[in-house]
Amino acid sequence: MSPRILVVEDEDALSTLLQYNLEKDGYEVDLASDGEEALTLVAERLPDLVILDWMLPKISGIEVCRRLRQRTETRNVPIIMLTARGEETDRIRGLDTGADDYVIKPFAMTELSARIRAVLRRIRPGLSEDRVHRGDLIIDRVAHRVRRSGEEIHLGPTEFRLLDHFMQHPGRVFSREQLLDAVWGREVYVEARTVDVHVGRLRKALNRNDSDLDPIRTVRSAGYSLDVEQ
Ligand code: CA
């Protein structure tokens, strides 16, 4: 699964350029041209990273950043802010509000690409790896195998994708709808409670011994998260 980047930028020429270059780098790209649209898109489909322009119509970039940080589902989504040269106090405010990094306009695409890679590596080390360890769990995406404390766990394809998704975002709470989008895809119509069934199967497969701590946490009226040491 390629990382999905949401670009929030009201200058069409720049957002087209960003989309072109990011897609060339192998990312999936969504575009929003103002803060309101950005918040709607994020609620529909959670991005892996947001590139957020400071100066936006309707809701400013800084306000979008603040709201994303307030919501449980988006609290940990990395944000890179685009700011104009010389707006030093803005940059500091941006970082205070919870942006992970900032890039000053005008910028070279190579610089932005490097920042994106650095932020994704730091925040989501599992994104591009074939094998990911979280706590006592190991998932091998090439061999399609899962182990817990060295013991092989057999999972169906859906449970495997669910676990893979959770392991890419440990500690983050996903709603049923977000899990449907990420694991089943948007084009497929599946009822939300199907998610509960598959999470139930995944749990059963992972917790084979009575002494096993359940790594999947049910968050009432919010969804599920994988709670393991990172
Ligand atoms: Ca702007």
JSON list of C-alpha atoms and ligand atoms in Angstrom, two decimals:
[
{"chain": "A", "resi": 1, "resn": "MET", "atom": "CA", "xyz": [0.00, 0.00, 0.00]},
{"chain": "A", "resi": 2, "resn": "SER", "atom": "CA", "xyz": [1.50, 3.36, -0.99]},
{"chain": "A", "resi": 3, "resn": "PRO", "atom": "CA", "xyz": [1.42, 6.09, 1.60]},
{"chain": "A", "resi": 4, "resn": "ARG", "atom": "CA", "xyz": [-1.42, 8.52, 1.00]},
{"chain": "A", "resi": 5, "resn": "ILE", "atom": "CA", "xyz": [-0.66, 12.23, 1.15]},
{"chain": "A", "resi": 6, "resn": "LEU", "atom": "CA", "xyz": [-3.25, 14.97, 1.42]},
{"chain": "A", "resi": 7, "resn": "VAL", "atom": "CA", "xyz": [-2.08, 18.24, -0.14]},
{"chain": "A", "resi": 8, "resn": "VAL", "atom": "CA", "xyz": [-3.94, 21.30, 1.13]},
{"chain": "A", "resi": 9, "resn": "GLU", "atom": "CA", "xyz": [-3.05, 24.23, -1.10]},
{"chain": "A", "resi": 10, "resn": "ASP", "atom": "CA", "xyz": [-5.19, 26.91, -2.73]},
{"chain": "A", "resi": 11, "resn": "GLU", "atom": "CA", "xyz": [-2.77, 27.78, -5.54]},
{"chain": "A", "resi": 12, "resn": "ASP", "atom": "CA", "xyz": [-3.76, 25.48, -8.37]},
{"chain": "A", "resi": 13, "resn": "ALA", "atom": "CA", "xyz": [-0.40, 25.61, -10.13]},
{"chain": "A", "resi": 14, "resn": "LEU", "atom": "CA", "xyz": [1.44, 24.55, -6.99]},
{"chain": "A", "resi": 15, "resn": "SER", "atom": "CA", "xyz": [-1.00, 21.83, -6.02]},
{"chain": "A", "resi": 16, "resn": "THR", "atom": "CA", "xyz": [-0.87, 20.37, -9.55]},
{"chain": "A", "resi": 17, "resn": "LEU", "atom": "CA", "xyz": [2.92, 20.41, -9.42]},
{"chain": "A", "resi": 18, "resn": "LEU", "atom": "CA", "xyz": [2.92, 18.75, -6.00]},
{"chain": "A", "resi": 19, "resn": "GLN", "atom": "CA", "xyz": [0.47, 16.09, -7.12]},
{"chain": "A", "resi": 20, "resn": "TYR", "atom": "CA", "xyz": [2.54, 15.31, -10.21]},
{"chain": "A", "resi": 21, "resn": "ASN", "atom": "CA", "xyz": [5.79, 15.00, -8.30]},
{"chain": "A", "resi": 22, "resn": "LEU", "atom": "CA", "xyz": [4.39, 13.10, -5.33]},
{"chain": "A", "resi": 23, "resn": "GLU", "atom": "CA", "xyz": [2.68, 10.57, -7.59]},
{"chain": "A", "resi": 24, "resn": "LYS", "atom": "CA", "xyz": [5.97, 10.16, -9.42]},
{"chain": "A", "resi": 25, "resn": "ASP", "atom": "CA", "xyz": [7.56, 9.39, -6.03]},
{"chain": "A", "resi": 26, "resn": "GLY", "atom": "CA", "xyz": [5.00, 6.63, -5.55]},
{"chain": "A", "resi": 27, "resn": "TYR", "atom": "CA", "xyz": [2.53, 8.30, -3.19]},
{"chain": "A", "resi": 28, "resn": "GLU", "atom": "CA", "xyz": [-1.22, 8.37, -3.53]},
{"chain": "A", "resi": 29, "resn": "VAL", "atom": "CA", "xyz": [-2.35, 11.98, -3.52]},
{"chain": "A", "resi": 30, "resn": "ASP", "atom": "CA", "xyz": [-5.57, 13.71, -2.49]},
{"chain": "A", "resi": 31, "resn": "LEU", "atom": "CA", "xyz": [-6.01, 17.45, -3.04]},
{"chain": "A", "resi": 32, "resn": "ALA", "atom": "CA", "xyz": [-7.94, 20.01, -1.04]},
{"chain": "A", "resi": 33, "resn": "SER", "atom": "CA", "xyz": [-8.03, 23.68, -1.96]},
{"chain": "A", "resi": 34, "resn": "ASP", "atom": "CA", "xyz": [-9.17, 25.09, 1.38]},
{"chain": "A", "resi": 35, "resn": "GLY", "atom": "CA", "xyz": [-9.23, 24.24, 5.04]},
{"chain": "A", "resi": 36, "resn": "GLU", "atom": "CA", "xyz": [-12.86, 23.17, 5.12]},
{"chain": "A", "resi": 37, "resn": "GLU", "atom": "CA", "xyz": [-12.38, 20.71, 2.27]},
{"chain": "A", "resi": 38, "resn": "ALA", "atom": "CA", "xyz": [-9.25, 19.40, 3.97]},
{"chain": "A", "resi": 39, "resn": "LEU", "atom": "CA", "xyz": [-11.13, 18.59, 7.19]},
{"chain": "A", "resi": 40, "resn": "THR", "atom": "CA", "xyz": [-13.91, 16.87, 5.24]},
{"chain": "A", "resi": 41, "resn": "LEU", "atom": "CA", "xyz": [-11.45, 14.78, 3.23]},
{"chain": "A", "resi": 42, "resn": "VAL", "atom": "CA", "xyz": [-9.50, 13.76, 6.31]},
{"chain": "A", "resi": 43, "resn": "ALA", "atom": "CA", "xyz": [-12.69, 12.55, 7.97]},
{"chain": "A", "resi": 44, "resn": "GLU", "atom": "CA", "xyz": [-13.55, 10.50, 4.88]},
{"chain": "A", "resi": 45, "resn": "ARG", "atom": "CA", "xyz": [-10.18, 8.95, 4.32]},
{"chain": "A", "resi": 46, "resn": "LEU", "atom": "CA", "xyz": [-7.29, 9.19, 6.73]},
{"chain": "A", "resi": 47, "resn": "PRO", "atom": "CA", "xyz": [-4.05, 10.26, 5.01]},
{"chain": "A", "resi": 48, "resn": "ASP", "atom": "CA", "xyz": [-0.60, 9.05, 6.08]},
{"chain": "A", "resi": 49, "resn": "LEU", "atom": "CA", "xyz": [0.71, 12.60, 5.91]},
{"chain": "A", "resi": 50, "resn": "VAL", "atom": "CA", "xyz": [-0.69, 16.08, 5.30]},
{"chain": "A", "resi": 51, "resn": "ILE", "atom": "CA", "xyz": [1.08, 18.87, 3.44]},
{"chain": "A", "resi": 52, "resn": "LEU", "atom": "CA", "xyz": [-0.64, 21.97, 4.66]},
{"chain": "A", "resi": 53, "resn": "ASP", "atom": "CA", "xyz": [-0.34, 25.47, 3.31]},
{"chain": "A", "resi": 54, "resn": "TRP", "atom": "CA", "xyz": [-0.39, 28.21, 5.92]},
{"chain": "A", "resi": 55, "resn": "MET", "atom": "CA", "xyz": [-2.42, 30.76, 3.98]},
{"chain": "A", "resi": 56, "resn": "LEU", "atom": "CA", "xyz": [-5.73, 29.18, 3.01]},
{"chain": "A", "resi": 57, "resn": "PRO", "atom": "CA", "xyz": [-9.20, 30.55, 2.36]},
{"chain": "A", "resi": 58, "resn": "LYS", "atom": "CA", "xyz": [-11.99, 29.89, 4.93]},
{"chain": "A", "resi": 59, "resn": "ILE", "atom": "CA", "xyz": [-10.01, 28.07, 7.60]},
{"chain": "A", "resi": 60, "resn": "SER", "atom": "CA", "xyz": [-6.31, 28.87, 7.92]},
{"chain": "A", "resi": 61, "resn": "GLY", "atom": "CA", "xyz": [-3.64, 26.20, 7.80]},
{"chain": "A", "resi": 62, "resn": "ILE", "atom": "CA", "xyz": [-2.80, 26.72, 11.44]},
{"chain": "A", "resi": 63, "resn": "GLU", "atom": "CA", "xyz": [-6.44, 26.22, 12.44]},
{"chain": "A", "resi": 64, "resn": "VAL", "atom": "CA", "xyz": [-6.66, 23.05, 10.34]},
{"chain": "A", "resi": 65, "resn": "CYS", "atom": "CA", "xyz": [-3.52, 21.81, 12.07]},
{"chain": "A", "resi": 66, "resn": "ARG", "atom": "CA", "xyz": [-4.96, 22.60, 15.49]},
{"chain": "A", "resi": 67, "resn": "ARG", "atom": "CA", "xyz": [-8.23, 20.78, 14.73]},
{"chain": "A", "resi": 68, "resn": "LEU", "atom": "CA", "xyz": [-6.42, 17.72, 13.37]},
{"chain": "A", "resi": 69, "resn": "ARG", "atom": "CA", "xyz": [-4.41, 17.54, 16.56]},
{"chain": "A", "resi": 70, "resn": "GLN", "atom": "CA", "xyz": [-7.56, 17.74, 18.69]},
{"chain": "A", "resi": 71, "resn": "ARG", "atom": "CA", "xyz": [-9.27, 14.77, 17.08]},
{"chain": "A", "resi": 72, "resn": "THR", "atom": "CA", "xyz": [-8.33, 11.33, 18.34]},
{"chain": "A", "resi": 73, "resn": "GLU", "atom": "CA", "xyz": [-8.23, 9.79, 14.86]},
{"chain": "A", "resi": 74, "resn": "THR", "atom": "CA", "xyz": [-5.96, 12.44, 13.39]},
{"chain": "A", "resi": 75, "resn": "ARG", "atom": "CA", "xyz": [-3.82, 13.30, 16.41]},
{"chain": "A", "resi": 76, "resn": "ASN", "atom": "CA", "xyz": [-0.81, 11.36, 15.11]},
{"chain": "A", "resi": 77, "resn": "VAL", "atom": "CA", "xyz": [-1.06, 12.13, 11.39]},
{"chain": "A", "resi": 78, "resn": "PRO", "atom": "CA", "xyz": [2.19, 13.84, 10.39]},
{"chain": "A", "resi": 79, "resn": "ILE", "atom": "CA", "xyz": [1.80, 17.40, 9.11]},
{"chain": "A", "resi": 80, "resn": "ILE", "atom": "CA", "xyz": [4.30, 19.38, 7.08]},
{"chain": "A", "resi": 81, "resn": "MET", "atom": "CA", "xyz": [3.39, 23.05, 6.83]},
{"chain": "A", "resi": 82, "resn": "LEU", "atom": "CA", "xyz": [4.21, 25.28, 3.89]},
{"chain": "A", "resi": 83, "resn": "THR", "atom": "CA", "xyz": [4.99, 28.81, 4.97]},
{"chain": "A", "resi": 84, "resn": "ALA", "atom": "CA", "xyz": [6.12, 31.97, 3.23]},
{"chain": "A", "resi": 85, "resn": "ARG", "atom": "CA", "xyz": [9.67, 33.16, 3.66]},
{"chain": "A", "resi": 86, "resn": "GLY", "atom": "CA", "xyz": [10.27, 35.40, 6.61]},
{"chain": "A", "resi": 87, "resn": "GLU", "atom": "CA", "xyz": [7.24, 34.40, 8.63]},
{"chain": "A", "resi": 88, "resn": "GLU", "atom": "CA", "xyz": [9.38, 33.25, 11.51]},
{"chain": "A", "resi": 89, "resn": "THR", "atom": "CA", "xyz": [6.75, 33.66, 14.21]},
{"chain": "A", "resi": 90, "resn": "ASP", "atom": "CA", "xyz": [4.25, 31.77, 12.05]},
{"chain": "A", "resi": 91, "resn": "ARG", "atom": "CA", "xyz": [6.65, 28.88, 11.78]},
{"chain": "A", "resi": 92, "resn": "ILE", "atom": "CA", "xyz": [7.13, 28.75, 15.49]},
{"chain": "A", "resi": 93, "resn": "ARG", "atom": "CA", "xyz": [3.39, 28.89, 16.02]},
{"chain": "A", "resi": 94, "resn": "GLY", "atom": "CA", "xyz": [2.99, 26.11, 13.47]},
{"chain": "A", "resi": 95, "resn": "LEU", "atom": "CA", "xyz": [5.33, 23.83, 15.36]},
{"chain": "A", "resi": 96, "resn": "ASP", "atom": "CA", "xyz": [3.64, 24.79, 18.64]},
{"chain": "A", "resi": 97, "resn": "THR", "atom": "CA", "xyz": [0.30, 23.82, 17.18]},
{"chain": "A", "resi": 98, "resn": "GLY", "atom": "CA", "xyz": [1.60, 20.39, 16.35]},
{"chain": "A", "resi": 99, "resn": "ALA", "atom": "CA", "xyz": [3.06, 20.48, 12.84]},
{"chain": "A", "resi": 100, "resn": "ASP", "atom": "CA", "xyz": [5.92, 17.99, 12.48]},
{"chain": "A", "resi": 101, "resn": "ASP", "atom": "CA", "xyz": [7.98, 20.07, 10.11]},
{"chain": "A", "resi": 102, "resn": "TYR", "atom": "CA", "xyz": [7.73, 23.08, 7.83]},
{"chain": "A", "resi": 103, "resn": "VAL", "atom": "CA", "xyz": [9.07, 24.01, 4.41]},
{"chain": "A", "resi": 104, "resn": "ILE", "atom": "CA", "xyz": [9.53, 27.59, 3.30]},
{"chain": "A", "resi": 105, "resn": "LYS", "atom": "CA", "xyz": [8.10, 28.72, -0.03]},
{"chain": "A", "resi": 106, "resn": "PRO", "atom": "CA", "xyz": [9.44, 28.76, -2.65]},
{"chain": "A", "resi": 107, "resn": "PHE", "atom": "CA", "xyz": [11.03, 25.33, -2.19]},
{"chain": "A", "resi": 108, "resn": "ALA", "atom": "CA", "xyz": [12.70, 22.74, -4.37]},
{"chain": "A", "resi": 109, "resn": "MET", "atom": "CA", "xyz": [10.67, 19.57, -4.81]},
{"chain": "A", "resi": 110, "resn": "THR", "atom": "CA", "xyz": [13.72, 17.53, -3.79]},
{"chain": "A", "resi": 111, "resn": "GLU", "atom": "CA", "xyz": [13.74, 19.32, -0.43]},
{"chain": "A", "resi": 112, "resn": "LEU", "atom": "CA", "xyz": [10.06, 18.63, 0.21]},
{"chain": "A", "resi": 113, "resn": "SER", "atom": "CA", "xyz": [10.49, 14.97, -0.85]},
{"chain": "A", "resi": 114, "resn": "ALA", "atom": "CA", "xyz": [13.35, 14.58, 1.60]},
{"chain": "A", "resi": 115, "resn": "ARG", "atom": "CA", "xyz": [11.30, 16.09, 4.42]},
{"chain": "A", "resi": 116, "resn": "ILE", "atom": "CA", "xyz": [8.36, 13.81, 3.61]},
{"chain": "A", "resi": 117, "resn": "ARG", "atom": "CA", "xyz": [10.56, 10.72, 3.69]},
{"chain": "A", "resi": 118, "resn": "ALA", "atom": "CA", "xyz": [12.17, 11.83, 6.94]},
{"chain": "A", "resi": 119, "resn": "VAL", "atom": "CA", "xyz": [8.83, 12.49, 8.65]},
{"chain": "A", "resi": 120, "resn": "LEU", "atom": "CA", "xyz": [7.33, 9.20, 7.43]},
{"chain": "A", "resi": 121, "resn": "ARG", "atom": "CA", "xyz": [10.42, 7.26, 8.52]},
{"chain": "A", "resi": 122, "resn": "ARG", "atom": "CA", "xyz": [10.35, 8.86, 11.94]},
{"chain": "A", "resi": 123, "resn": "ILE", "atom": "CA", "xyz": [6.65, 8.47, 12.53]},
{"chain": "A", "resi": 124, "resn": "ARG", "atom": "CA", "xyz": [5.85, 5.33, 10.61]},
{"chain": "A", "resi": 125, "resn": "PRO", "atom": "CA", "xyz": [8.98, 3.21, 10.41]},
{"chain": "A", "resi": 126, "resn": "GLY", "atom": "CA", "xyz": [6.94, 0.22, 9.29]},
{"chain": "A", "resi": 127, "resn": "LEU", "atom": "CA", "xyz": [5.52, 1.84, 6.20]},
{"chain": "A", "resi": 128, "resn": "SER", "atom": "CA", "xyz": [8.04, 0.63, 3.68]},
{"chain": "A", "resi": 129, "resn": "GLU", "atom": "CA", "xyz": [9.48, -2.40, 5.43]},
{"chain": "A", "resi": 130, "resn": "ASP", "atom": "CA", "xyz": [8.87, -5.99, 4.46]},
{"chain": "A", "resi": 131, "resn": "ARG", "atom": "CA", "xyz": [9.02, -7.13, 8.06]},
{"chain": "A", "resi": 132, "resn": "VAL", "atom": "CA", "xyz": [7.57, -5.15, 10.93]},
{"chain": "A", "resi": 133, "resn": "HIS", "atom": "CA", "xyz": [8.00, -5.83, 14.65]},
{"chain": "A", "resi": 134, "resn": "ARG", "atom": "CA", "xyz": [5.61, -4.39, 17.22]},
{"chain": "A", "resi": 135, "resn": "GLY", "atom": "CA", "xyz": [5.87, -5.66, 20.75]},
{"chain": "A", "resi": 136, "resn": "ASP", "atom": "CA", "xyz": [5.88, -9.47, 20.50]},
{"chain": "A", "resi": 137, "resn": "LEU", "atom": "CA", "xyz": [4.30, -9.42, 17.04]},
{"chain": "A", "resi": 138, "resn": "ILE", "atom": "CA", "xyz": [6.12, -9.78, 13.74]},
{"chain": "A", "resi": 139, "resn": "ILE", "atom": "CA", "xyz": [4.46, -9.46, 10.38]},
{"chain": "A", "resi": 140, "resn": "ASP", "atom": "CA", "xyz": [6.29, -10.51, 7.23]},
{"chain": "A", "resi": 141, "resn": "ARG", "atom": "CA", "xyz": [4.58, -8.97, 4.22]},
{"chain": "A", "resi": 142, "resn": "VAL", "atom": "CA", "xyz": [6.61, -10.85, 1.64]},
{"chain": "A", "resi": 143, "resn": "ALA", "atom": "CA", "xyz": [6.18, -14.32, 3.12]},
{"chain": "A", "resi": 144, "resn": "HIS", "atom": "CA", "xyz": [2.67, -13.41, 4.39]},
{"chain": "A", "resi": 145, "resn": "ARG", "atom": "CA", "xyz": [3.45, -14.77, 7.82]},
{"chain": "A", "resi": 146, "resn": "VAL", "atom": "CA", "xyz": [2.69, -13.58, 11.31]},
{"chain": "A", "resi": 147, "resn": "ARG", "atom": "CA", "xyz": [4.41, -14.62, 14.52]},
{"chain": "A", "resi": 148, "resn": "ARG", "atom": "CA", "xyz": [3.64, -13.83, 18.12]},
{"chain": "A", "resi": 149, "resn": "SER", "atom": "CA", "xyz": [6.46, -14.53, 20.61]},
{"chain": "A", "resi": 150, "resn": "GLY", "atom": "CA", "xyz": [7.99, -16.77, 17.95]},
{"chain": "A", "resi": 151, "resn": "GLU", "atom": "CA", "xyz": [4.86, -18.85, 17.40]},
{"chain": "A", "resi": 152, "resn": "GLU", "atom": "CA", "xyz": [3.34, -18.80, 13.96]},
{"chain": "A", "resi": 153, "resn": "ILE", "atom": "CA", "xyz": [-0.18, -17.37, 13.75]},
{"chain": "A", "resi": 154, "resn": "HIS", "atom": "CA", "xyz": [-2.40, -18.36, 10.86]},
{"chain": "A", "resi": 155, "resn": "LEU", "atom": "CA", "xyz": [-4.63, -15.58, 9.57]},
{"chain": "A", "resi": 156, "resn": "GLY", "atom": "CA", "xyz": [-7.10, -15.28, 6.74]},
{"chain": "A", "resi": 157, "resn": "PRO", "atom": "CA", "xyz": [-6.34, -12.64, 4.08]},
{"chain": "A", "resi": 158, "resn": "THR", "atom": "CA", "xyz": [-8.64, -10.01, 5.61]},
{"chain": "A", "resi": 159, "resn": "GLU", "atom": "CA", "xyz": [-7.30, -10.52, 9.13]},
{"chain": "A", "resi": 160, "resn": "PHE", "atom": "CA", "xyz": [-3.78, -10.29, 7.70]},
{"chain": "A", "resi": 161, "resn": "ARG", "atom": "CA", "xyz": [-4.53, -6.93, 6.07]},
{"chain": "A", "resi": 162, "resn": "LEU", "atom": "CA", "xyz": [-6.22, -5.69, 9.23]},
{"chain": "A", "resi": 163, "resn": "LEU", "atom": "CA", "xyz": [-3.22, -6.60, 11.36]},
{"chain": "A", "resi": 164, "resn": "ASP", "atom": "CA", "xyz": [-0.88, -5.08, 8.78]},
{"chain": "A", "resi": 165, "resn": "HIS", "atom": "CA", "xyz": [-2.83, -1.83, 8.93]},
{"chain": "A", "resi": 166, "resn": "PHE", "atom": "CA", "xyz": [-2.83, -1.79, 12.74]},
{"chain": "A", "resi": 167, "resn": "MET", "atom": "CA", "xyz": [0.89, -2.51, 12.84]},
{"chain": "A", "resi": 168, "resn": "GLN", "atom": "CA", "xyz": [1.61, 0.43, 10.58]},
{"chain": "A", "resi": 169, "resn": "HIS", "atom": "CA", "xyz": [-0.16, 2.73, 13.03]},
{"chain": "A", "resi": 170, "resn": "PRO", "atom": "CA", "xyz": [0.33, 1.34, 16.52]},
{"chain": "A", "resi": 171, "resn": "GLY", "atom": "CA", "xyz": [-1.64, 3.19, 19.19]},
{"chain": "A", "resi": 172, "resn": "ARG", "atom": "CA", "xyz": [-3.86, 4.98, 16.74]},
{"chain": "A", "resi": 173, "resn": "VAL", "atom": "CA", "xyz": [-7.60, 4.49, 17.08]},
{"chain": "A", "resi": 174, "resn": "PHE", "atom": "CA", "xyz": [-9.48, 3.64, 13.90]},
{"chain": "A", "resi": 175, "resn": "SER", "atom": "CA", "xyz": [-13.22, 3.84, 13.44]},
{"chain": "A", "resi": 176, "resn": "ARG", "atom": "CA", "xyz": [-14.98, 0.98, 11.67]},
{"chain": "A", "resi": 177, "resn": "GLU", "atom": "CA", "xyz": [-15.42, 3.21, 8.61]},
{"chain": "A", "resi": 178, "resn": "GLN", "atom": "CA", "xyz": [-11.73, 4.04, 8.49]},
{"chain": "A", "resi": 179, "resn": "LEU", "atom": "CA", "xyz": [-10.86, 0.35, 8.74]},
{"chain": "A", "resi": 180, "resn": "LEU", "atom": "CA", "xyz": [-13.31, -0.44, 5.95]},
{"chain": "A", "resi": 181, "resn": "ASP", "atom": "CA", "xyz": [-11.64, 2.14, 3.71]},
{"chain": "A", "resi": 182, "resn": "ALA", "atom": "CA", "xyz": [-8.13, 1.03, 4.53]},
{"chain": "A", "resi": 183, "resn": "VAL", "atom": "CA", "xyz": [-8.60, -2.72, 4.49]},
{"chain": "A", "resi": 184, "resn": "TRP", "atom": "CA", "xyz": [-11.54, -3.41, 2.20]},
{"chain": "A", "resi": 185, "resn": "GLY", "atom": "CA", "xyz": [-11.22, -0.34, -0.03]},
{"chain": "A", "resi": 186, "resn": "ARG", "atom": "CA", "xyz": [-13.73, 2.34, -0.85]},
{"chain": "A", "resi": 187, "resn": "GLU", "atom": "CA", "xyz": [-15.24, 0.60, -3.84]},
{"chain": "A", "resi": 188, "resn": "VAL", "atom": "CA", "xyz": [-16.46, -2.39, -1.88]},
{"chain": "A", "resi": 189, "resn": "TYR", "atom": "CA", "xyz": [-19.70, -2.16, 0.02]},
{"chain": "A", "resi": 190, "resn": "VAL", "atom": "CA", "xyz": [-19.36, -3.89, 3.37]},
{"chain": "A", "resi": 191, "resn": "GLU", "atom": "CA", "xyz": [-21.39, -3.29, 6.51]},
{"chain": "A", "resi": 192, "resn": "ALA", "atom": "CA", "xyz": [-19.56, -1.69, 9.39]},
{"chain": "A", "resi": 193, "resn": "ARG", "atom": "CA", "xyz": [-20.25, -4.61, 11.68]},
{"chain": "A", "resi": 194, "resn": "THR", "atom": "CA", "xyz": [-18.30, -6.87, 9.32]},
{"chain": "A", "resi": 195, "resn": "VAL", "atom": "CA", "xyz": [-15.27, -5.11, 10.77]},
{"chain": "A", "resi": 196, "resn": "ASP", "atom": "CA", "xyz": [-16.23, -6.37, 14.24]},
{"chain": "A", "resi": 197, "resn": "VAL", "atom": "CA", "xyz": [-16.42, -9.92, 12.93]},
{"chain": "A", "resi": 198, "resn": "HIS", "atom": "CA", "xyz": [-12.94, -9.78, 11.42]},
{"chain": "A", "resi": 199, "resn": "VAL", "atom": "CA", "xyz": [-11.44, -7.98, 14.40]},
{"chain": "A", "resi": 200, "resn": "GLY", "atom": "CA", "xyz": [-12.95, -10.76, 16.52]},
{"chain": "A", "resi": 201, "resn": "ARG", "atom": "CA", "xyz": [-11.28, -13.42, 14.35]},
{"chain": "A", "resi": 202, "resn": "LEU", "atom": "CA", "xyz": [-7.98, -11.58, 14.44]},
{"chain": "A", "resi": 203, "resn": "ARG", "atom": "CA", "xyz": [-8.17, -11.36, 18.23]},
{"chain": "A", "resi": 204, "resn": "LYS", "atom": "CA", "xyz": [-8.94, -15.03, 18.56]},
{"chain": "A", "resi": 205, "resn": "ALA", "atom": "CA", "xyz": [-5.99, -15.95, 16.35]},
{"chain": "A", "resi": 206, "resn": "LEU", "atom": "CA", "xyz": [-3.60, -13.64, 18.19]},
{"chain": "A", "resi": 207, "resn": "ASN", "atom": "CA", "xyz": [-4.64, -14.59, 21.71]},
{"chain": "A", "resi": 208, "resn": "ARG", "atom": "CA", "xyz": [-4.23, -18.33, 21.70]},
{"chain": "A", "resi": 209, "resn": "ASN", "atom": "CA", "xyz": [-2.94, -18.74, 25.22]},
{"chain": "A", "resi": 210, "resn": "ASP", "atom": "CA", "xyz": [-4.83, -17.63, 28.29]},
{"chain": "A", "resi": 211, "resn": "SER", "atom": "CA", "xyz": [-1.76, -15.73, 29.41]},
{"chain": "A", "resi": 212, "resn": "ASP", "atom": "CA", "xyz": [-1.64, -13.64, 26.22]},
{"chain": "A", "resi": 213, "resn": "LEU", "atom": "CA", "xyz": [-2.42, -9.96, 26.66]},
{"chain": "A", "resi": 214, "resn": "ASP", "atom": "CA", "xyz": [-4.91, -8.85, 24.04]},
{"chain": "A", "resi": 215, "resn": "PRO", "atom": "CA", "xyz": [-3.00, -6.33, 21.88]},
{"chain": "A", "resi": 216, "resn": "ILE", "atom": "CA", "xyz": [-6.20, -5.01, 20.30]},
{"chain": "A", "resi": 217, "resn": "ARG", "atom": "CA", "xyz": [-8.05, -2.44, 22.28]},
{"chain": "A", "resi": 218, "resn": "THR", "atom": "CA", "xyz": [-11.73, -1.71, 21.75]},
{"chain": "A", "resi": 219, "resn": "VAL", "atom": "CA", "xyz": [-12.39, 1.98, 22.21]},
{"chain": "A", "resi": 220, "resn": "ARG", "atom": "CA", "xyz": [-16.05, 2.42, 23.02]},
{"chain": "A", "resi": 221, "resn": "SER", "atom": "CA", "xyz": [-17.98, 4.27, 20.32]},
{"chain": "A", "resi": 222, "resn": "ALA", "atom": "CA", "xyz": [-14.70, 5.10, 18.56]},
{"chain": "A", "resi": 223, "resn": "GLY", "atom": "CA", "xyz": [-13.23, 1.89, 17.16]},
{"chain": "A", "resi": 224, "resn": "TYR", "atom": "CA", "xyz": [-10.12, -0.19, 17.61]},
{"chain": "A", "resi": 225, "resn": "SER", "atom": "CA", "xyz": [-6.41, 0.26, 18.06]},
{"chain": "A", "resi": 226, "resn": "LEU", "atom": "CA", "xyz": [-3.34, -1.93, 18.39]},
{"chain": "A", "resi": 227, "resn": "ASP", "atom": "CA", "xyz": [-1.62, -1.25, 21.67]},
{"chain": "A", "resi": 228, "resn": "VAL", "atom": "CA", "xyz": [1.89, -2.66, 21.69]},
{"chain": "A", "resi": 229, "resn": "GLU", "atom": "CA", "xyz": [5.29, -1.35, 22.58]},
{"chain": "A", "resi": 230, "resn": "GLN", "atom": "CA", "xyz": [6.80, 0.26, 19.51]},
{"chain": "B", "resi": 1, "resn": "CA", "atom": "CA", "xyz": [-2.00, 29.71, -0.02]}
]
